[in-house]
GROMACS .gro file of C-alpha atoms in nm:
model
  381
    1MET     CA    1   3.294  -0.430   0.934
    2LEU     CA    2   2.950  -0.537   0.820
    3GLU     CA    3   2.918  -0.906   0.743
    4VAL     CA    4   2.651  -1.064   0.526
    5PRO     CA    5   2.485  -1.333   0.741
    6THR     CA    6   2.547  -1.688   0.627
    7GLY     CA    7   2.245  -1.842   0.464
    8VAL     CA    8   2.102  -2.062   0.194
    9ARG     CA    9   1.804  -2.038  -0.030
   10ILE     CA   10   1.578  -2.333   0.017
   11THR     CA   11   1.503  -2.623  -0.218
   12LEU     CA   12   1.234  -2.864  -0.105
   13PRO     CA   13   1.278  -3.242  -0.148
   14ALA     CA   14   1.207  -3.395  -0.486
   15ARG     CA   15   0.872  -3.560  -0.542
   16PRO     CA   16   0.854  -3.934  -0.462
   17GLY     CA   17   0.938  -4.143  -0.765
   18GLY     CA   18   1.102  -3.850  -0.942
   19ALA     CA   19   0.781  -3.724  -1.100
   20ASP     CA   20   0.823  -3.434  -1.336
   21THR     CA   21   0.734  -3.091  -1.206
   22PRO     CA   22   0.450  -2.923  -1.401
   23ASP     CA   23   0.542  -2.619  -1.604
   24GLY     CA   24   0.426  -2.278  -1.492
   25LYS     CA   25   0.504  -2.332  -1.125
   26THR     CA   26   0.712  -2.129  -0.884
   27ALA     CA   27   1.032  -2.270  -0.734
   28LEU     CA   28   1.219  -2.209  -0.415
   29ALA     CA   29   1.580  -2.243  -0.528
   30ALA     CA   30   1.867  -2.330  -0.295
   31VAL     CA   31   2.170  -2.104  -0.318
   32GLY     CA   32   2.439  -1.980  -0.082
   33THR     CA   33   2.496  -1.614  -0.002
   34ASP     CA   34   2.786  -1.624  -0.248
   35GLY     CA   35   2.539  -1.708  -0.525
   36SER     CA   36   2.634  -2.075  -0.559
   37ASP     CA   37   2.360  -2.336  -0.583
   38ALA     CA   38   2.321  -2.568  -0.286
   39GLY     CA   39   2.045  -2.780  -0.139
   40THR     CA   40   1.949  -2.764   0.225
   41ASP     CA   41   2.191  -3.049   0.286
   42GLY     CA   42   2.462  -2.896   0.068
   43SER     CA   43   2.368  -3.098  -0.238
   44THR     CA   44   2.339  -2.951  -0.586
   45ASP     CA   45   2.108  -3.199  -0.755
   46GLY     CA   46   1.865  -2.922  -0.845
   47SER     CA   47   1.559  -3.122  -0.737
   48GLU     CA   48   1.279  -2.903  -0.612
   49GLU     CA   49   0.913  -2.898  -0.527
   50ARG     CA   50   0.732  -2.622  -0.716
   51VAL     CA   51   0.426  -2.427  -0.617
   52ARG     CA   52   0.239  -2.154  -0.796
   53LEU     CA   53   0.306  -1.807  -0.652
   54ASP     CA   54   0.130  -1.522  -0.827
   55ALA     CA   55   0.120  -1.159  -0.716
   56ARG     CA   56  -0.186  -1.209  -0.498
   57MET     CA   57  -0.039  -1.509  -0.316
   58LEU     CA   58   0.285  -1.319  -0.273
   59LEU     CA   59   0.097  -1.031  -0.111
   60ASP     CA   60  -0.083  -1.279   0.116
   61LEU     CA   61   0.248  -1.434   0.217
   62PHE     CA   62   0.391  -1.093   0.297
   63HIS     CA   63   0.092  -1.033   0.524
   64ALA     CA   64   0.110  -1.379   0.681
   65ASN     CA   65   0.474  -1.329   0.767
   66ASP     CA   66   0.421  -0.984   0.917
   67TYR     CA   67   0.614  -0.799   0.645
   68ARG     CA   68   0.429  -0.472   0.695
   69ILE     CA   69   0.529  -0.156   0.513
   70ASP     CA   70   0.412   0.077   0.791
   71ALA     CA   71   0.613  -0.118   1.048
   72VAL     CA   72   0.923  -0.096   0.827
   73ARG     CA   73   0.866   0.278   0.778
   74SER     CA   74   0.853   0.338   1.152
   75GLY     CA   75   1.150   0.117   1.228
   76GLU     CA   76   0.935  -0.125   1.426
   77LEU     CA   77   1.029  -0.419   1.201
   78PRO     CA   78   1.338  -0.503   0.995
   79VAL     CA   79   1.312  -0.606   0.632
   80PRO     CA   80   1.321  -0.984   0.572
   81ARG     CA   81   1.590  -1.118   0.343
   82LEU     CA   82   1.337  -1.223   0.082
   83VAL     CA   83   1.484  -1.244  -0.267
   84LEU     CA   84   1.255  -1.292  -0.565
   85ASN     CA   85   1.420  -1.399  -0.888
   86ASP     CA   86   1.158  -1.225  -1.102
   87LEU     CA   87   0.881  -0.974  -1.058
   88PRO     CA   88   0.534  -1.119  -0.999
   89PRO     CA   89   0.388  -1.166  -1.350
   90ALA     CA   90   0.039  -1.042  -1.267
   91LEU     CA   91   0.094  -0.712  -1.090
   92THR     CA   92  -0.160  -0.543  -1.312
   93GLU     CA   93  -0.424  -0.788  -1.189
   94ILE     CA   94  -0.414  -0.627  -0.845
   95ALA     CA   95  -0.683  -0.363  -0.882
   96ASP     CA   96  -0.593  -0.167  -0.570
   97SER     CA   97  -0.302   0.059  -0.668
   98SER     CA   98  -0.179   0.085  -0.310
   99GLU     CA   99  -0.160  -0.294  -0.281
  100ARG     CA  100   0.010  -0.317  -0.620
  101LYS     CA  101   0.271  -0.064  -0.514
  102ALA     CA  102   0.313  -0.245  -0.181
  103VAL     CA  103   0.400  -0.568  -0.363
  104PHE     CA  104   0.653  -0.380  -0.574
  105VAL     CA  105   0.815  -0.205  -0.277
  106LYS     CA  106   0.823  -0.522  -0.068
  107THR     CA  107   0.984  -0.705  -0.359
  108MET     CA  108   1.244  -0.439  -0.433
  109LEU     CA  109   1.341  -0.314  -0.087
  110PRO     CA  110   1.524  -0.629   0.030
  111LEU     CA  111   1.719  -0.639  -0.297
  112VAL     CA  112   1.836  -0.279  -0.262
  113LEU     CA  113   1.931  -0.330   0.102
  114ILE     CA  114   2.120  -0.652   0.023
  115ALA     CA  115   2.313  -0.477  -0.256
  116ASN     CA  116   2.394  -0.187  -0.024
  117GLU     CA  117   2.501  -0.425   0.252
  118ARG     CA  118   2.758  -0.584   0.023
  119ILE     CA  119   2.890  -0.242  -0.072
  120GLU     CA  120   2.905  -0.131   0.291
  121ARG     CA  121   3.113  -0.437   0.373
  122ASP     CA  122   3.368  -0.341   0.106
  123ARG     CA  123   3.350   0.025   0.202
  124ALA     CA  124   3.429  -0.055   0.566
  125ARG     CA  125   3.744  -0.241   0.464
  126LEU     CA  126   3.837   0.036   0.223
  127GLN     CA  127   3.791   0.302   0.491
  128LYS     CA  128   4.021   0.110   0.723
  129LEU     CA  129   4.292   0.085   0.456
  130HIS     CA  130   4.250   0.452   0.367
  131ALA     CA  131   4.293   0.549   0.732
  132GLN     CA  132   4.610   0.339   0.751
  133ARG     CA  133   4.752   0.518   0.449
  134GLU     CA  134   4.663   0.856   0.591
  135ALA     CA  135   4.856   0.755   0.903
  136GLY     CA  136   5.160   0.668   0.690
  137HIS     CA  137   5.120   0.288   0.686
  138GLU     CA  138   5.112   0.098   0.357
  139PRO     CA  139   4.864  -0.188   0.325
  140ALA     CA  140   4.970  -0.549   0.361
  141PRO     CA  141   5.029  -0.750   0.038
  142GLN     CA  142   4.688  -0.918   0.051
  143ASP     CA  143   4.523  -0.579   0.103
  144ARG     CA  144   4.708  -0.433  -0.197
  145VAL     CA  145   4.575  -0.717  -0.413
  146TRP     CA  146   4.224  -0.653  -0.283
  147LEU     CA  147   4.255  -0.281  -0.354
  148GLU     CA  148   4.359  -0.353  -0.712
  149GLN     CA  149   4.061  -0.584  -0.757
  150ILE     CA  150   3.811  -0.335  -0.614
  151ALA     CA  151   3.957  -0.051  -0.820
  152ALA     CA  152   3.921  -0.260  -1.135
  153GLN     CA  153   3.566  -0.356  -1.040
  154TYR     CA  154   3.474   0.011  -1.004
  155GLY     CA  155   3.655   0.124  -1.318
  156LEU     CA  156   3.920   0.336  -1.145
  157GLU     CA  157   4.260   0.375  -1.308
  158THR     CA  158   4.542   0.241  -1.091
  159ASP     CA  159   4.852   0.382  -1.259
  160GLY     CA  160   5.093   0.454  -0.976
  161GLY     CA  161   4.875   0.278  -0.720
  162VAL     CA  162   4.516   0.287  -0.599
  163ASP     CA  163   4.382   0.626  -0.493
  164THR     CA  164   4.177   0.516  -0.191
  165ARG     CA  165   4.015   0.858  -0.154
  166ALA     CA  166   3.886   0.850  -0.512
  167LEU     CA  167   3.780   0.489  -0.470
  168LEU     CA  168   3.576   0.575  -0.161
  169ARG     CA  169   3.371   0.813  -0.376
  170ARG     CA  170   3.267   0.514  -0.585
  171VAL     CA  171   3.235   0.235  -0.330
  172ASP     CA  172   2.924   0.368  -0.161
  173ILE     CA  173   2.554   0.294  -0.137
  174VAL     CA  174   2.250   0.433  -0.314
  175PRO     CA  175   1.969   0.542  -0.079
  176PRO     CA  176   1.673   0.302  -0.100
  177SER     CA  177   1.433   0.593  -0.162
  178LEU     CA  178   1.619   0.687  -0.478
  179ALA     CA  179   1.650   0.331  -0.607
  180LEU     CA  180   1.282   0.260  -0.541
  181ALA     CA  181   1.168   0.585  -0.702
  182GLN     CA  182   1.375   0.531  -1.015
  183ALA     CA  183   1.264   0.170  -1.046
  184ALA     CA  184   0.901   0.276  -1.006
  185GLU     CA  185   0.933   0.557  -1.262
  186GLU     CA  186   1.127   0.353  -1.518
  187SER     CA  187   0.916   0.035  -1.492
  188GLY     CA  188   0.567   0.163  -1.417
  189TRP     CA  189   0.589   0.007  -1.071
  190GLY     CA  190   0.701  -0.320  -1.223
  191THR     CA  191   0.432  -0.349  -1.490
  192SER     CA  192   0.626  -0.240  -1.802
  193ARG     CA  193   0.709  -0.482  -2.081
  194PHE     CA  194   1.078  -0.437  -2.010
  195ALA     CA  195   1.035  -0.518  -1.640
  196GLN     CA  196   0.805  -0.814  -1.693
  197GLN     CA  197   0.996  -0.974  -1.979
  198GLY     CA  198   1.352  -0.898  -1.877
  199ASN     CA  199   1.372  -0.769  -1.519
  200ALA     CA  200   1.475  -0.434  -1.673
  201LEU     CA  201   1.377  -0.200  -1.394
  202PHE     CA  202   1.603   0.101  -1.439
  203GLY     CA  203   1.594   0.177  -1.811
  204GLN     CA  204   1.959   0.086  -1.870
  205LEU     CA  205   2.057   0.076  -2.235
  206THR     CA  206   2.313  -0.144  -2.402
  207TRP     CA  207   2.476  -0.164  -2.744
  208SER     CA  208   2.688  -0.465  -2.653
  209GLU     CA  209   2.625  -0.806  -2.805
  210GLU     CA  210   2.744  -0.952  -2.475
  211HIS     CA  211   2.430  -0.829  -2.300
  212GLU     CA  212   2.080  -0.962  -2.339
  213GLY     CA  213   1.834  -0.689  -2.427
  214ILE     CA  214   1.485  -0.593  -2.537
  215VAL     CA  215   1.430  -0.379  -2.847
  216PRO     CA  216   1.208  -0.073  -2.782
  217ARG     CA  217   0.911  -0.045  -3.015
  218ASN     CA  218   0.994   0.309  -3.122
  219ARG     CA  219   1.358   0.240  -3.212
  220ARG     CA  220   1.438   0.416  -3.536
  221ALA     CA  221   1.596   0.257  -3.841
  222GLY     CA  222   1.974   0.239  -3.808
  223GLU     CA  223   1.970   0.241  -3.428
  224SER     CA  224   2.096  -0.063  -3.240
  225HIS     CA  225   2.039   0.010  -2.873
  226ARG     CA  226   1.832  -0.220  -2.654
  227TYR     CA  227   1.707  -0.212  -2.298
  228ARG     CA  228   1.936  -0.439  -2.106
  229SER     CA  229   1.762  -0.742  -1.958
  230PHE     CA  230   1.869  -0.952  -1.661
  231ASP     CA  231   1.834  -1.310  -1.544
  232ASP     CA  232   1.695  -1.195  -1.210
  233VAL     CA  233   1.586  -0.880  -1.031
  234GLN     CA  234   1.890  -0.868  -0.801
  235ALA     CA  235   2.119  -0.849  -1.105
  236SER     CA  236   1.917  -0.551  -1.231
  237VAL     CA  237   1.954  -0.373  -0.896
  238ASP     CA  238   2.327  -0.450  -0.879
  239ALA     CA  239   2.384  -0.322  -1.232
  240TYR     CA  240   2.193   0.000  -1.161
  241ILE     CA  241   2.396   0.078  -0.850
  242HIS     CA  242   2.720  -0.008  -1.027
  243ASN     CA  243   2.621   0.224  -1.310
  244LEU     CA  244   2.571   0.518  -1.072
  245ASN     CA  245   2.899   0.435  -0.902
  246THR     CA  246   3.112   0.416  -1.216
  247HIS     CA  247   2.969   0.594  -1.522
  248ALA     CA  248   3.116   0.933  -1.610
  249ALA     CA  249   2.767   1.083  -1.645
  250TYR     CA  250   2.705   1.038  -1.273
  251LEU     CA  251   3.015   1.211  -1.142
  252PRO     CA  252   2.788   1.490  -1.000
  253PHE     CA  253   2.594   1.225  -0.808
  254ARG     CA  254   2.910   1.076  -0.658
  255THR     CA  255   3.047   1.422  -0.578
  256GLN     CA  256   2.726   1.523  -0.398
  257ARG     CA  257   2.719   1.196  -0.209
  258ALA     CA  258   3.080   1.241  -0.096
  259SER     CA  259   2.995   1.594   0.016
  260LEU     CA  260   2.713   1.463   0.234
  261ARG     CA  261   2.956   1.212   0.384
  262ARG     CA  262   3.211   1.483   0.467
  263GLN     CA  263   2.941   1.691   0.636
  264GLY     CA  264   2.828   1.394   0.843
  265ARG     CA  265   2.481   1.416   0.690
  266PRO     CA  266   2.268   1.114   0.597
  267LEU     CA  267   2.256   1.008   0.234
  268ASP     CA  268   1.917   1.147   0.140
  269GLY     CA  269   1.769   1.022  -0.187
  270TYR     CA  270   1.564   1.337  -0.237
  271THR     CA  271   1.878   1.552  -0.220
  272LEU     CA  272   2.085   1.323  -0.440
  273ALA     CA  273   1.814   1.304  -0.707
  274ALA     CA  274   1.909   1.657  -0.811
  275ALA     CA  275   2.242   1.522  -0.937
  276LEU     CA  276   2.081   1.281  -1.183
  277GLU     CA  277   1.964   1.514  -1.459
  278ARG     CA  278   2.176   1.320  -1.708
  279TYR     CA  279   2.002   0.994  -1.624
  280SER     CA  280   1.727   1.090  -1.866
  281GLU     CA  281   1.686   1.315  -2.168
  282ARG     CA  282   1.403   1.475  -1.969
  283GLY     CA  283   1.669   1.638  -1.751
  284ALA     CA  284   1.520   1.857  -1.479
  285ASP     CA  285   1.171   1.724  -1.553
  286TYR     CA  286   1.296   1.373  -1.477
  287VAL     CA  287   1.437   1.486  -1.142
  288ARG     CA  288   1.104   1.647  -1.057
  289ALA     CA  289   0.923   1.325  -1.150
  290ILE     CA  290   1.152   1.114  -0.931
  291ARG     CA  291   1.104   1.349  -0.638
  292ALA     CA  292   0.728   1.346  -0.690
  293VAL     CA  293   0.728   0.966  -0.666
  294MET     CA  294   0.930   0.989  -0.344
  295ARG     CA  295   0.685   1.236  -0.192
  296SER     CA  296   0.361   1.071  -0.299
  297SER     CA  297   0.471   0.723  -0.189
  298ARG     CA  298   0.673   0.839   0.115
  299LEU     CA  299   0.977   0.647  -0.007
  300ARG     CA  300   1.220   0.850   0.204
  301ASP     CA  301   1.094   0.654   0.505
  302PHE     CA  302   1.285   0.354   0.372
  303ASP     CA  303   1.626   0.522   0.382
  304ASN     CA  304   1.652   0.407   0.744
  305ALA     CA  305   1.524   0.054   0.682
  306VAL     CA  306   1.746  -0.232   0.797
  307LEU     CA  307   1.766  -0.600   0.710
  308ASN     CA  308   1.691  -0.866   0.964
  309GLY     CA  309   1.982  -1.040   1.135
  310ALA     CA  310   2.164  -1.367   1.100
  311TRP     CA  311   1.991  -1.702   1.119
  312THR     CA  312   2.067  -2.075   1.111
  313ALA     CA  313   2.009  -2.273   0.796
  314PRO     CA  314   1.819  -2.570   0.950
  315ASP     CA  315   1.557  -2.342   1.107
  316ALA     CA  316   1.524  -2.149   0.782
  317ALA     CA  317   1.480  -2.471   0.586
  318GLU     CA  318   1.200  -2.587   0.812
  319ALA     CA  319   1.030  -2.247   0.793
  320ALA     CA  320   1.055  -2.238   0.415
  321GLU     CA  321   0.904  -2.583   0.378
  322ALA     CA  322   0.621  -2.489   0.612
  323MET     CA  323   0.559  -2.166   0.422
  324VAL     CA  324   0.535  -2.337   0.084
  325ARG     CA  325   0.329  -2.631   0.199
  326ASN     CA  326   0.089  -2.403   0.385
  327ALA     CA  327   0.063  -2.180   0.078
  328VAL     CA  328  -0.039  -2.480  -0.131
  329ALA     CA  329  -0.294  -2.579   0.132
  330GLY     CA  330  -0.425  -2.223   0.151
  331THR     CA  331  -0.342  -2.183   0.519
  332ALA     CA  332  -0.135  -1.923   0.704
  333ALA     CA  333   0.237  -1.964   0.654
  334GLY     CA  334   0.495  -2.004   0.927
  335PRO     CA  335   0.777  -1.756   0.993
  336MET     CA  336   0.957  -1.634   0.683
  337PRO     CA  337   1.314  -1.768   0.657
  338ALA     CA  338   1.582  -1.503   0.673
  339VAL     CA  339   1.704  -1.562   0.318
  340GLN     CA  340   1.471  -1.710   0.064
  341THR     CA  341   1.457  -1.704  -0.313
  342VAL     CA  342   1.138  -1.742  -0.510
  343ALA     CA  343   1.180  -1.818  -0.880
  344LEU     CA  344   0.875  -1.724  -1.082
  345PRO     CA  345   0.777  -1.918  -1.396
  346PRO     CA  346   1.000  -1.868  -1.703
  347ARG     CA  347   0.863  -1.617  -1.947
  348LYS     CA  348   0.763  -1.731  -2.294
  349PRO     CA  349   0.763  -1.499  -2.597
  350SER     CA  350   0.415  -1.387  -2.685
  351ALA     CA  351   0.253  -1.173  -2.950
  352THR     CA  352   0.078  -0.994  -2.667
  353PRO     CA  353   0.317  -0.789  -2.456
  354VAL     CA  354   0.317  -0.841  -2.081
  355GLY     CA  355   0.220  -0.529  -1.889
  356THR     CA  356   0.274  -0.189  -2.044
  357GLU     CA  357   0.562   0.016  -2.168
  358THR     CA  358   0.580   0.332  -1.964
  359ALA     CA  359   0.610   0.672  -2.127
  360SER     CA  360   0.936   0.721  -1.940
  361ALA     CA  361   1.085   0.404  -2.081
  362GLU     CA  362   0.981   0.451  -2.443
  363ALA     CA  363   1.027   0.827  -2.467
  364THR     CA  364   1.390   0.811  -2.358
  365SER     CA  365   1.511   0.525  -2.574
  366THR     CA  366   1.808   0.722  -2.710
  367GLN     CA  367   1.972   0.793  -2.375
  368ALA     CA  368   2.338   0.701  -2.370
  369THR     CA  369   2.408   0.774  -2.008
  370ARG     CA  370   2.218   0.476  -1.871
  371THR     CA  371   2.426   0.222  -2.059
  372GLU     CA  372   2.698   0.004  -1.922
  373ALA     CA  373   2.884  -0.050  -2.246
  374ALA     CA  374   3.134  -0.333  -2.206
  375GLY     CA  375   3.489  -0.206  -2.198
  376ALA     CA  376   3.396   0.160  -2.196
  377PRO     CA  377   3.635   0.347  -1.966
  378ALA     CA  378   3.481   0.541  -1.681
  379ALA     CA  379   3.600   0.894  -1.628
  380GLY     CA  380   3.800   0.984  -1.321
  381GLU     CA  381   3.649   1.156  -1.021
   0.00000   0.00000   0.00000
């Protein structure tokens, strides 16, 4: 069974005398791997030292900490557990398109791998319980409760018990190449208004008042859909993967993925993209566009990328403090902590939109299949 390494996200000590932190700064927030806030000493006072971290500094920090795309592609280096709360707000200011795309990929790849790691942990337990059932052994009471919870989480009907075979078709990962390509296509490599203002990276629509959302400029009178926005980028990634794993429109995707599993073949994003014609009103043209992004940016190389291993919180805390203080001083940073969260400045409404709205995002504003409507039942497998 895969276990998520224990870790915290780092908060630096408060300023002497409790001085207020200037607005428009970037924070390193402390949080456990379960998502709960915690300081490096376990406290939750929320005090933090803030430093500015724009896209250029972020790229420099990637370089300083040896987070190299080519080394990840070749398998020479693992991917650091670096979690950014928001996309860098000035991606468009990086003139070199290759560097701009590198910032986007380096930002997104750890998030996709972390989401997949959590799913793989649940899938491993589910596979074990499925094998027990196939051998004629019913799960223990605590395992039955867990199965009910997972089935509910993935929108699978449980009348008469949990169908573990059907559940396995849902509790599975999305290849990084596919997630990266769709995020790039839907968000203009992180520069779209939706991505910059609301971490909306995958063009998911919502009609629910329970969800925050951004109104597309070309929405016609009488329409009420919005592009769903998220508090952080990880939530956007998690929602996208959950959408593919539960929505009725993506049954072909799940069926193809299960077929690859049965054949013992790797989950290839390029192959699975063919099953996502209903993701966009562009249909087959959308699939061709996604595959073109994969080819031109060699995203399939990342399907074999792995996260770095476990670490100890005290060492990570010291490394994080060194990284931030060195960044402020303009010197090379120390080793990157294994899990670190960088919170970019809060966005303020402006008459001038941030970034651009991609043709893909605006032209497909009436798609229903991307939505995660609250309470909407998902079709069976």
